[in-house]
mmCIF file of C-alpha atoms and ligand atoms in Angstrom:
data_model
loop_
_atom_site.group_PDB
_atom_site.id
_atom_site.type_symbol
_atom_site.label_atom_id
_atom_site.label_comp_id
_atom_site.label_asym_id
_atom_site.label_seq_id
_atom_site.Cartn_x
_atom_site.Cartn_y
_atom_site.Cartn_z
ATOM 1 C CA MET A 15 43.189 17.149 52.084
ATOM 2 C CA VAL A 16 44.185 18.815 48.812
ATOM 3 C CA THR A 17 41.296 20.213 46.775
ATOM 4 C CA ASN A 18 40.966 18.941 43.226
ATOM 5 C CA TYR A 19 40.870 21.697 40.654
ATOM 6 C CA THR A 20 39.134 21.285 37.328
ATOM 7 C CA GLU A 21 40.330 24.045 35.009
ATOM 8 C CA GLU A 22 42.180 23.126 31.824
ATOM 9 C CA ILE A 23 45.801 24.073 31.292
ATOM 10 C CA VAL A 24 46.366 27.051 28.987
ATOM 11 C CA ILE A 25 49.022 26.051 26.458
ATOM 12 C CA GLU A 26 51.195 28.357 24.406
ATOM 13 C CA LYS A 27 53.512 26.266 22.236
ATOM 14 C CA ALA A 28 57.063 27.288 21.365
ATOM 15 C CA GLN A 29 57.339 28.387 17.744
ATOM 16 C CA ASN A 30 60.742 26.795 17.272
ATOM 17 C CA THR A 31 62.512 23.999 19.081
ATOM 18 C CA LYS A 32 65.976 24.518 20.565
ATOM 19 C CA ILE A 33 66.703 20.796 20.442
ATOM 20 C CA THR A 34 68.791 20.957 17.268
ATOM 21 C CA ASP A 35 71.376 23.114 19.129
ATOM 22 C CA VAL A 36 71.920 20.486 21.836
ATOM 23 C CA ASP A 37 74.848 18.054 21.839
ATOM 24 C CA PHE A 38 73.198 15.231 23.772
ATOM 25 C CA ALA A 39 76.427 13.230 23.976
ATOM 26 C CA ASN A 40 78.188 15.977 25.950
ATOM 27 C CA ILE A 41 75.565 17.441 28.162
ATOM 28 C CA ALA A 42 76.462 19.180 31.442
ATOM 29 C CA PHE A 43 73.929 18.619 34.228
ATOM 30 C CA GLY A 44 71.208 21.235 34.603
ATOM 31 C CA ARG A 45 72.364 23.802 32.069
ATOM 32 C CA VAL A 46 70.116 23.129 29.088
ATOM 33 C CA PHE A 47 66.329 23.317 29.358
ATOM 34 C CA THR A 48 63.577 21.974 27.130
ATOM 35 C CA ASP A 49 61.289 24.115 24.981
ATOM 36 C CA HIS A 50 58.459 24.474 27.504
ATOM 37 C CA MET A 51 57.791 25.176 31.178
ATOM 38 C CA PHE A 52 54.749 24.811 33.437
ATOM 39 C CA THR A 53 53.649 27.588 35.772
ATOM 40 C CA CYS A 54 50.757 28.055 38.136
ATOM 41 C CA ASP A 55 50.220 31.064 40.397
ATOM 42 C CA PHE A 56 48.661 31.067 43.835
ATOM 43 C CA GLU A 57 46.620 34.256 44.186
ATOM 44 C CA ASP A 58 43.486 35.282 46.062
ATOM 45 C CA GLY A 59 43.804 32.224 48.265
ATOM 46 C CA LYS A 60 43.788 29.641 45.455
ATOM 47 C CA TRP A 61 45.879 28.104 42.720
ATOM 48 C CA GLN A 62 44.903 29.742 39.442
ATOM 49 C CA ILE A 63 44.627 28.202 35.969
ATOM 50 C CA PRO A 64 47.976 26.567 35.110
ATOM 51 C CA LYS A 65 49.901 27.483 31.980
ATOM 52 C CA ILE A 66 52.447 25.831 29.752
ATOM 53 C CA THR A 67 54.524 28.370 27.838
ATOM 54 C CA PRO A 68 57.850 28.451 26.019
ATOM 55 C CA TYR A 69 60.740 28.221 28.539
ATOM 56 C CA GLN A 70 61.575 31.825 29.301
ATOM 57 C CA ALA A 71 62.849 34.333 31.852
ATOM 58 C CA MET A 72 60.269 35.550 34.364
ATOM 59 C CA SER A 73 59.656 38.990 35.699
ATOM 60 C CA ILE A 74 59.540 39.003 39.510
ATOM 61 C CA GLU A 75 59.764 42.035 41.766
ATOM 62 C CA PRO A 76 63.008 42.440 43.752
ATOM 63 C CA SER A 77 60.911 42.609 46.898
ATOM 64 C CA ALA A 78 59.474 39.109 46.307
ATOM 65 C CA ARG A 79 59.793 37.243 49.587
ATOM 66 C CA VAL A 80 61.671 34.323 48.113
ATOM 67 C CA PHE A 81 64.703 36.580 47.648
ATOM 68 C CA HIS A 82 64.724 37.695 51.277
ATOM 69 C CA TYR A 83 63.495 34.806 53.398
ATOM 70 C CA GLY A 84 64.130 31.802 51.185
ATOM 71 C CA GLN A 85 60.533 30.642 51.127
ATOM 72 C CA ALA A 86 61.170 28.109 48.374
ATOM 73 C CA VAL A 87 60.916 24.328 48.041
ATOM 74 C CA PHE A 88 61.664 21.975 45.188
ATOM 75 C CA GLU A 89 61.700 18.409 43.927
ATOM 76 C CA GLY A 90 63.976 16.380 41.682
ATOM 77 C CA MET A 91 62.645 13.566 39.527
ATOM 78 C CA LYS A 92 63.333 12.007 36.148
ATOM 79 C CA ALA A 93 61.547 10.769 33.029
ATOM 80 C CA TYR A 94 62.957 7.811 31.093
ATOM 81 C CA LYS A 95 62.254 6.349 27.662
ATOM 82 C CA ASP A 96 62.309 2.703 26.700
ATOM 83 C CA ALA A 97 63.455 1.408 23.298
ATOM 84 C CA ASP A 98 59.904 1.849 21.923
ATOM 85 C CA ASP A 99 59.763 5.529 22.911
ATOM 86 C CA ASN A 100 57.349 4.992 25.805
ATOM 87 C CA VAL A 101 57.937 7.528 28.582
ATOM 88 C CA PHE A 102 58.065 6.576 32.269
ATOM 89 C CA LEU A 103 58.411 8.296 35.608
ATOM 90 C CA PHE A 104 59.750 6.528 38.702
ATOM 91 C CA ARG A 105 57.520 6.664 41.797
ATOM 92 C CA PRO A 106 56.217 10.197 41.029
ATOM 93 C CA ASP A 107 53.608 9.842 43.784
ATOM 94 C CA GLN A 108 56.515 10.072 46.236
ATOM 95 C CA ASN A 109 57.775 13.333 44.753
ATOM 96 C CA PHE A 110 54.285 14.785 44.748
ATOM 97 C CA ALA A 111 53.778 13.872 48.402
ATOM 98 C CA ARG A 112 57.207 15.209 49.320
ATOM 99 C CA ILE A 113 56.839 18.613 47.645
ATOM 100 C CA ASN A 114 53.658 19.163 49.601
ATOM 101 C CA LYS A 115 55.336 18.007 52.811
ATOM 102 C CA SER A 116 58.119 20.506 52.073
ATOM 103 C CA ALA A 117 55.549 23.189 51.258
ATOM 104 C CA ALA A 118 53.660 22.610 54.505
ATOM 105 C CA ARG A 119 56.878 22.947 56.549
ATOM 106 C CA LEU A 120 57.639 26.296 54.898
ATOM 107 C CA ALA A 121 54.073 27.607 55.248
ATOM 108 C CA ILE A 122 53.508 27.367 51.480
ATOM 109 C CA PRO A 123 50.048 26.255 50.293
ATOM 110 C CA GLU A 124 49.879 22.660 49.067
ATOM 111 C CA PHE A 125 49.622 22.080 45.333
ATOM 112 C CA PRO A 126 46.663 20.078 43.924
ATOM 113 C CA GLU A 127 47.472 16.516 42.879
ATOM 114 C CA ASN A 128 45.617 16.618 39.568
ATOM 115 C CA TYR A 129 47.383 19.842 38.518
ATOM 116 C CA PHE A 130 50.737 18.260 39.350
ATOM 117 C CA PHE A 131 50.165 15.104 37.326
ATOM 118 C CA LYS A 132 48.262 16.704 34.465
ATOM 119 C CA GLY A 133 50.777 19.537 34.222
ATOM 120 C CA LEU A 134 53.732 17.178 34.281
ATOM 121 C CA GLU A 135 52.287 14.759 31.736
ATOM 122 C CA THR A 136 51.220 17.525 29.336
ATOM 123 C CA LEU A 137 54.670 19.112 29.592
ATOM 124 C CA LEU A 138 56.405 15.779 29.009
ATOM 125 C CA ASN A 139 54.252 15.045 25.992
ATOM 126 C CA LEU A 140 55.147 18.420 24.466
ATOM 127 C CA ASP A 141 58.876 17.958 25.153
ATOM 128 C CA LYS A 142 59.032 14.193 24.544
ATOM 129 C CA ASN A 143 61.795 14.471 21.942
ATOM 130 C CA TRP A 144 64.121 15.745 24.650
ATOM 131 C CA ILE A 145 63.995 12.373 26.420
ATOM 132 C CA LYS A 146 66.541 10.057 24.845
ATOM 133 C CA SER A 147 66.261 6.304 25.131
ATOM 134 C CA GLY A 148 69.279 4.291 26.295
ATOM 135 C CA LEU A 149 70.390 3.390 29.822
ATOM 136 C CA GLY A 150 71.631 6.393 31.754
ATOM 137 C CA ASN A 151 69.796 8.950 29.617
ATOM 138 C CA SER A 152 66.911 10.767 31.216
ATOM 139 C CA LEU A 153 65.093 14.053 31.490
ATOM 140 C CA TYR A 154 65.646 15.659 34.873
ATOM 141 C CA ILE A 155 62.452 17.323 36.105
ATOM 142 C CA ARG A 156 62.573 20.193 38.570
ATOM 143 C CA PRO A 157 59.237 21.186 40.125
ATOM 144 C CA PHE A 158 59.612 24.108 42.550
ATOM 145 C CA VAL A 159 57.594 26.721 44.386
ATOM 146 C CA ILE A 160 58.643 30.269 45.240
ATOM 147 C CA ALA A 161 57.051 33.037 47.285
ATOM 148 C CA THR A 162 56.369 35.851 44.818
ATOM 149 C CA GLU A 163 54.565 38.413 46.956
ATOM 150 C CA PRO A 164 56.353 41.775 46.697
ATOM 151 C CA ALA A 165 56.643 42.617 50.392
ATOM 152 C CA ILE A 166 59.713 42.383 52.578
ATOM 153 C CA SER A 167 58.071 41.637 55.869
ATOM 154 C CA ALA A 168 59.233 38.400 57.453
ATOM 155 C CA SER A 169 56.054 36.348 57.254
ATOM 156 C CA PRO A 170 54.571 33.861 54.785
ATOM 157 C CA ALA A 171 53.696 35.304 51.390
ATOM 158 C CA ALA A 172 50.160 35.652 50.048
ATOM 159 C CA THR A 173 51.229 34.751 46.489
ATOM 160 C CA TYR A 174 53.372 31.912 45.110
ATOM 161 C CA ARG A 175 54.403 30.444 41.778
ATOM 162 C CA PHE A 176 54.663 26.704 41.173
ATOM 163 C CA ILE A 177 56.945 25.962 38.228
ATOM 164 C CA ILE A 178 58.210 22.852 36.427
ATOM 165 C CA ILE A 179 61.268 23.009 34.205
ATOM 166 C CA CYS A 180 63.040 20.068 32.549
ATOM 167 C CA SER A 181 66.647 19.451 31.610
ATOM 168 C CA PRO A 182 68.089 16.536 29.636
ATOM 169 C CA ALA A 183 70.606 14.545 31.699
ATOM 170 C CA LYS A 184 73.127 11.767 31.638
ATOM 171 C CA ALA A 185 74.286 10.066 34.850
ATOM 172 C CA TYR A 186 75.254 12.839 37.289
ATOM 173 C CA TYR A 187 78.516 11.719 38.928
ATOM 174 C CA ASN A 188 80.388 9.332 36.716
ATOM 175 C CA GLN A 189 83.464 8.893 38.883
ATOM 176 C CA PRO A 190 83.492 7.405 42.393
ATOM 177 C CA VAL A 191 83.583 10.238 44.931
ATOM 178 C CA ARG A 192 85.853 10.930 47.895
ATOM 179 C CA VAL A 193 83.801 12.028 50.901
ATOM 180 C CA LEU A 194 84.606 13.811 54.156
ATOM 181 C CA PHE A 195 82.691 13.048 57.370
ATOM 182 C CA ALA A 196 81.499 16.327 58.916
ATOM 183 C CA ARG A 197 82.994 17.349 62.285
ATOM 184 C CA LYS A 198 82.154 21.024 62.592
ATOM 185 C CA TYR A 199 79.399 22.183 60.267
ATOM 186 C CA SER A 200 75.874 20.742 60.031
ATOM 187 C CA ARG A 201 73.397 20.717 57.160
ATOM 188 C CA SER A 202 70.349 20.591 59.389
ATOM 189 C CA ALA A 203 69.248 20.769 62.983
ATOM 190 C CA ASP A 204 66.806 18.956 65.242
ATOM 191 C CA GLY A 205 63.356 20.393 64.671
ATOM 192 C CA GLY A 206 64.588 22.141 61.535
ATOM 193 C CA VAL A 207 63.939 21.694 57.827
ATOM 194 C CA GLY A 208 66.508 19.021 56.905
ATOM 195 C CA PHE A 209 63.800 16.450 56.197
ATOM 196 C CA VAL A 210 62.277 18.565 53.421
ATOM 197 C CA LYS A 211 63.633 19.983 50.189
ATOM 198 C CA ALA A 212 63.930 23.595 51.266
ATOM 199 C CA ALA A 213 66.196 25.601 48.943
ATOM 200 C CA GLY A 214 68.169 26.993 51.890
ATOM 201 C CA ASN A 215 69.335 23.512 52.932
ATOM 202 C CA TYR A 216 71.495 23.457 49.830
ATOM 203 C CA ALA A 217 72.919 26.990 50.059
ATOM 204 C CA ALA A 218 74.031 26.195 53.624
ATOM 205 C CA GLN A 219 76.212 23.355 52.353
ATOM 206 C CA PHE A 220 78.146 25.261 49.722
ATOM 207 C CA TYR A 221 80.728 26.836 52.015
ATOM 208 C CA PRO A 222 81.607 23.722 54.096
ATOM 209 C CA THR A 223 81.669 21.691 50.873
ATOM 210 C CA SER A 224 84.121 24.143 49.318
ATOM 211 C CA LEU A 225 86.398 23.650 52.350
ATOM 212 C CA ALA A 226 86.158 19.871 51.897
ATOM 213 C CA GLN A 227 86.973 20.291 48.213
ATOM 214 C CA GLN A 228 90.140 22.175 49.099
ATOM 215 C CA LYS A 229 91.181 19.044 51.013
ATOM 216 C CA GLY A 230 90.477 16.804 48.005
ATOM 217 C CA PHE A 231 86.968 15.547 48.866
ATOM 218 C CA GLN A 232 84.026 16.128 46.525
ATOM 219 C CA GLN A 233 81.216 15.666 49.036
ATOM 220 C CA ILE A 234 80.511 15.816 52.757
ATOM 221 C CA ILE A 235 78.731 13.084 54.665
ATOM 222 C CA TRP A 236 76.772 15.018 57.240
ATOM 223 C CA THR A 237 76.681 13.849 60.824
ATOM 224 C CA ASP A 238 74.083 14.549 63.506
ATOM 225 C CA ALA A 239 74.217 18.201 64.489
ATOM 226 C CA SER A 240 74.556 17.759 68.239
ATOM 227 C CA THR A 241 77.329 15.150 68.564
ATOM 228 C CA HIS A 242 78.756 14.688 65.021
ATOM 229 C CA LYS A 243 79.044 11.023 65.969
ATOM 230 C CA ASN A 244 76.404 9.470 63.726
ATOM 231 C CA LEU A 245 76.527 9.485 59.942
ATOM 232 C CA GLU A 246 73.364 10.785 58.324
ATOM 233 C CA GLU A 247 73.395 11.645 54.610
ATOM 234 C CA ALA A 248 75.274 13.416 51.837
ATOM 235 C CA GLY A 249 74.353 16.759 50.293
ATOM 236 C CA THR A 250 72.032 15.371 47.634
ATOM 237 C CA MET A 251 72.066 11.658 48.426
ATOM 238 C CA ASN A 252 71.239 9.254 51.216
ATOM 239 C CA ILE A 253 74.101 7.025 52.206
ATOM 240 C CA PHE A 254 74.625 3.273 52.625
ATOM 241 C CA PHE A 255 77.520 1.442 54.261
ATOM 242 C CA ARG A 256 78.413 -2.170 53.563
ATOM 243 C CA ILE A 257 80.214 -4.012 56.353
ATOM 244 C CA ASN A 258 81.106 -7.451 55.017
ATOM 245 C CA ASP A 259 77.802 -8.498 53.389
ATOM 246 C CA LYS A 260 75.496 -6.365 55.520
ATOM 247 C CA LEU A 261 74.137 -2.967 54.481
ATOM 248 C CA ILE A 262 73.458 -0.204 56.984
ATOM 249 C CA THR A 263 71.686 3.104 56.452
ATOM 250 C CA ALA A 264 70.574 5.741 58.932
ATOM 251 C CA PRO A 265 66.894 5.863 59.908
ATOM 252 C CA ASN A 266 64.900 8.876 58.728
ATOM 253 C CA ASN A 267 64.580 11.698 61.207
ATOM 254 C CA ASP A 268 63.874 15.423 61.042
ATOM 255 C CA ARG A 269 67.397 16.135 59.754
ATOM 256 C CA ILE A 270 67.428 13.613 56.883
ATOM 257 C CA LEU A 271 65.606 13.745 53.558
ATOM 258 C CA ASP A 272 63.336 10.734 53.055
ATOM 259 C CA GLY A 273 64.849 9.737 49.698
ATOM 260 C CA VAL A 274 62.922 7.815 47.065
ATOM 261 C CA THR A 275 66.072 6.030 45.892
ATOM 262 C CA ARG A 276 66.970 5.095 49.482
ATOM 263 C CA LYS A 277 63.601 3.472 50.151
ATOM 264 C CA SER A 278 63.812 1.687 46.786
ATOM 265 C CA VAL A 279 67.279 0.303 47.635
ATOM 266 C CA ILE A 280 65.998 -0.921 51.019
ATOM 267 C CA GLN A 281 63.148 -2.734 49.227
ATOM 268 C CA LEU A 282 65.454 -4.181 46.553
ATOM 269 C CA ALA A 283 67.826 -5.407 49.258
ATOM 270 C CA ALA A 284 64.905 -7.244 50.881
ATOM 271 C CA ASP A 285 63.943 -8.722 47.482
ATOM 272 C CA LEU A 286 67.526 -9.915 46.981
ATOM 273 C CA ASN A 287 67.847 -11.284 50.532
ATOM 274 C CA ILE A 288 70.591 -8.802 51.317
ATOM 275 C CA ASP A 289 70.595 -7.924 54.993
ATOM 276 C CA CYS A 290 69.928 -4.170 55.332
ATOM 277 C CA GLU A 291 69.826 -2.609 58.785
ATOM 278 C CA VAL A 292 68.102 0.742 59.170
ATOM 279 C CA ARG A 293 69.663 2.100 62.352
ATOM 280 C CA PRO A 294 72.041 4.786 63.581
ATOM 281 C CA VAL A 295 75.531 4.215 62.194
ATOM 282 C CA SER A 296 78.444 5.854 63.926
ATOM 283 C CA VAL A 297 81.687 7.302 62.605
ATOM 284 C CA HIS A 298 83.457 5.069 65.110
ATOM 285 C CA GLU A 299 81.810 1.918 63.749
ATOM 286 C CA ILE A 300 82.731 2.775 60.167
ATOM 287 C CA LYS A 301 86.326 3.723 61.001
ATOM 288 C CA THR A 302 86.749 0.514 63.018
ATOM 289 C CA ALA A 303 85.304 -1.567 60.183
ATOM 290 C CA ALA A 304 87.628 0.189 57.713
ATOM 291 C CA LYS A 305 90.669 -0.504 59.928
ATOM 292 C CA GLU A 306 89.730 -4.159 60.269
ATOM 293 C CA GLY A 307 89.124 -4.594 56.543
ATOM 294 C CA ASP A 308 85.391 -5.234 57.027
ATOM 295 C CA LEU A 309 84.163 -2.054 55.351
ATOM 296 C CA LYS A 310 83.553 -3.101 51.768
ATOM 297 C CA GLU A 311 81.598 -0.201 50.307
ATOM 298 C CA ILE A 312 80.000 3.150 50.874
ATOM 299 C CA PHE A 313 77.566 4.488 48.291
ATOM 300 C CA GLY A 314 75.128 7.342 47.887
ATOM 301 C CA ALA A 315 71.582 6.913 46.600
ATOM 302 C CA GLY A 316 69.626 9.708 44.952
ATOM 303 C CA THR A 317 67.651 10.544 41.832
ATOM 304 C CA ALA A 318 70.394 12.542 40.120
ATOM 305 C CA ALA A 319 73.211 9.987 40.321
ATOM 306 C CA VAL A 320 71.028 6.896 41.024
ATOM 307 C CA ILE A 321 73.861 5.188 42.946
ATOM 308 C CA SER A 322 77.185 6.902 43.473
ATOM 309 C CA PRO A 323 80.072 4.768 44.760
ATOM 310 C CA VAL A 324 82.524 6.250 47.247
ATOM 311 C CA SER A 325 86.233 5.566 46.694
ATOM 312 C CA ALA A 326 87.583 6.991 49.971
ATOM 313 C CA PHE A 327 86.460 8.743 53.128
ATOM 314 C CA GLY A 328 88.179 11.177 55.430
ATOM 315 C CA HIS A 329 87.577 12.034 59.078
ATOM 316 C CA ALA A 330 89.801 14.264 61.217
ATOM 317 C CA ASP A 331 93.335 13.463 60.012
ATOM 318 C CA ASP A 332 92.473 9.975 58.788
ATOM 319 C CA VAL A 333 91.771 8.948 55.210
ATOM 320 C CA PHE A 334 90.619 5.451 54.276
ATOM 321 C CA ASP A 335 90.549 4.101 50.740
ATOM 322 C CA LEU A 336 87.809 1.645 49.938
ATOM 323 C CA PRO A 337 88.470 -1.533 47.978
ATOM 324 C CA GLN A 338 87.369 -1.755 44.341
ATOM 325 C CA LEU A 339 85.001 -4.705 44.153
ATOM 326 C CA ASP A 340 84.032 -6.662 41.059
ATOM 327 C CA ASN A 341 80.623 -7.503 42.514
ATOM 328 C CA SER A 342 79.713 -4.354 44.357
ATOM 329 C CA TYR A 343 76.284 -3.797 45.830
ATOM 330 C CA ALA A 344 76.484 -0.265 44.403
ATOM 331 C CA MET A 345 76.615 -1.565 40.845
ATOM 332 C CA LEU A 346 74.017 -4.241 41.549
ATOM 333 C CA PHE A 347 71.467 -1.702 42.838
ATOM 334 C CA LYS A 348 72.296 0.797 40.123
ATOM 335 C CA GLU A 349 71.633 -1.780 37.422
ATOM 336 C CA LYS A 350 68.445 -3.059 39.069
ATOM 337 C CA LEU A 351 67.044 0.453 39.492
ATOM 338 C CA MET A 352 67.973 1.615 36.010
ATOM 339 C CA HIS A 353 66.472 -1.495 34.458
ATOM 340 C CA ILE A 354 63.187 -0.883 36.240
ATOM 341 C CA GLN A 355 63.268 2.812 35.307
ATOM 342 C CA HIS A 356 63.904 2.086 31.623
ATOM 343 C CA ASN A 357 61.292 -0.681 31.365
ATOM 344 C CA LEU A 358 63.928 -3.383 30.970
ATOM 345 C CA ALA A 359 62.977 -5.389 34.044
ATOM 346 C CA GLU A 360 59.888 -6.586 35.839
ATOM 347 C CA ASP A 361 58.405 -3.888 38.059
ATOM 348 C CA LYS A 362 56.977 -5.974 40.860
ATOM 349 C CA HIS A 363 56.371 -3.065 43.224
ATOM 350 C CA GLY A 364 54.541 -0.905 40.659
ATOM 351 C CA TRP A 365 57.163 1.876 40.737
ATOM 352 C CA ARG A 366 57.046 2.683 37.023
ATOM 353 C CA TYR A 367 54.424 5.222 35.943
ATOM 354 C CA GLU A 368 53.778 5.409 32.226
ATOM 355 C CA VAL A 369 53.174 8.884 30.799
ATOM 356 C CA LYS A 370 50.368 8.540 28.262
HETATM 357 C C1 PLP B 15 69.530 16.096 50.868
HETATM 358 C C2 PLP B 15 69.134 14.984 49.971
HETATM 359 N N1 PLP B 15 69.203 13.733 50.435
HETATM 360 C C3 PLP B 15 68.834 12.680 49.681
HETATM 361 C C4 PLP B 15 68.391 12.858 48.384
HETATM 362 C C5 PLP B 15 67.951 11.674 47.585
HETATM 363 O O1 PLP B 15 66.553 11.675 47.434
HETATM 364 P P1 PLP B 15 65.861 10.993 46.183
HETATM 365 O O2 PLP B 15 66.317 9.585 46.146
HETATM 366 O O3 PLP B 15 64.414 11.115 46.449
HETATM 367 O O4 PLP B 15 66.313 11.753 44.981
HETATM 368 C C6 PLP B 15 68.323 14.142 47.855
HETATM 369 C C7 PLP B 15 67.839 14.365 46.487
HETATM 370 O O5 PLP B 15 66.680 14.625 46.305
HETATM 371 C C8 PLP B 15 68.695 15.240 48.658
HETATM 372 O O6 PLP B 15 68.647 16.487 48.189
#
């Protein structure tokens, strides 16, 4: 049970906005940040009074444990604007629950729910002008927690900082991606931290991904660590396979991140009467379906890209190109999700959260 805290947020507003320097039509993902940031320190066994300040560099001791033992977790979520300038989040309760699940796994104290929502909404209200309306535009929100205690002994820190920064974004991957099925490296292990958003999960992928890139693939589809026979997820996306008209996605386990987009696609598929099987899916099954012409699509699902179609996959010495469909499920789900996110469609599951 997370304690509810009652203190107000201390706000120091930026004197000038940086927004006039930003070319919103040509924005690279995650490089430009809004005028403000939210911070809250954990000291003396409790989360202290949160602050909103101008976005700025922080002073942290080189001995802070995050730099040595990677005690850090994060989230990724987005804010959207409709044509009337109303601001919405998409299923933020899921991100809140997940950052605390990640925190618990890394022995980081859980963050209070009312601080999370009040902090986020106050920050978004201050930086509202950075959210552009129009399909595909959004403000990417990055809540994260780092261990700040200056002590290089390998044990959980006594002090932490919870931070939220925001970055204006367009759709993340615009082009269909070529993916390589993993045969040697793994992103996560049984009993490990693959099911949470631990910073180290991402660093561990950079080297194998660079090897895949040398072979002409942008992303790796990770397989189960012990046999490399079952397909699990991509580096920042869950993955769906379409064999004829049936969708298949791997069940969650302790190696796979429980994605918000994935569970939304599974629900939308049910709403649309599209058969979606949540079960182990093997490399063999997908290669056989590709050879027989039954594999119609592969796509990734995640907050950053929403839905990211795959144009080809490689495994061992084989490469299979996927057909280009006029009526792809990938595009169908992308449109449905974006319309809900931007307040252009009925929200029958109550996923939209209006920021007041
Ligand atoms: C490893 C991994 N898998 C899947 C996802 C997709 O999750 P979500 O849909 O919640 O963004 C992400 C992104 O957060 C991720 O980092």
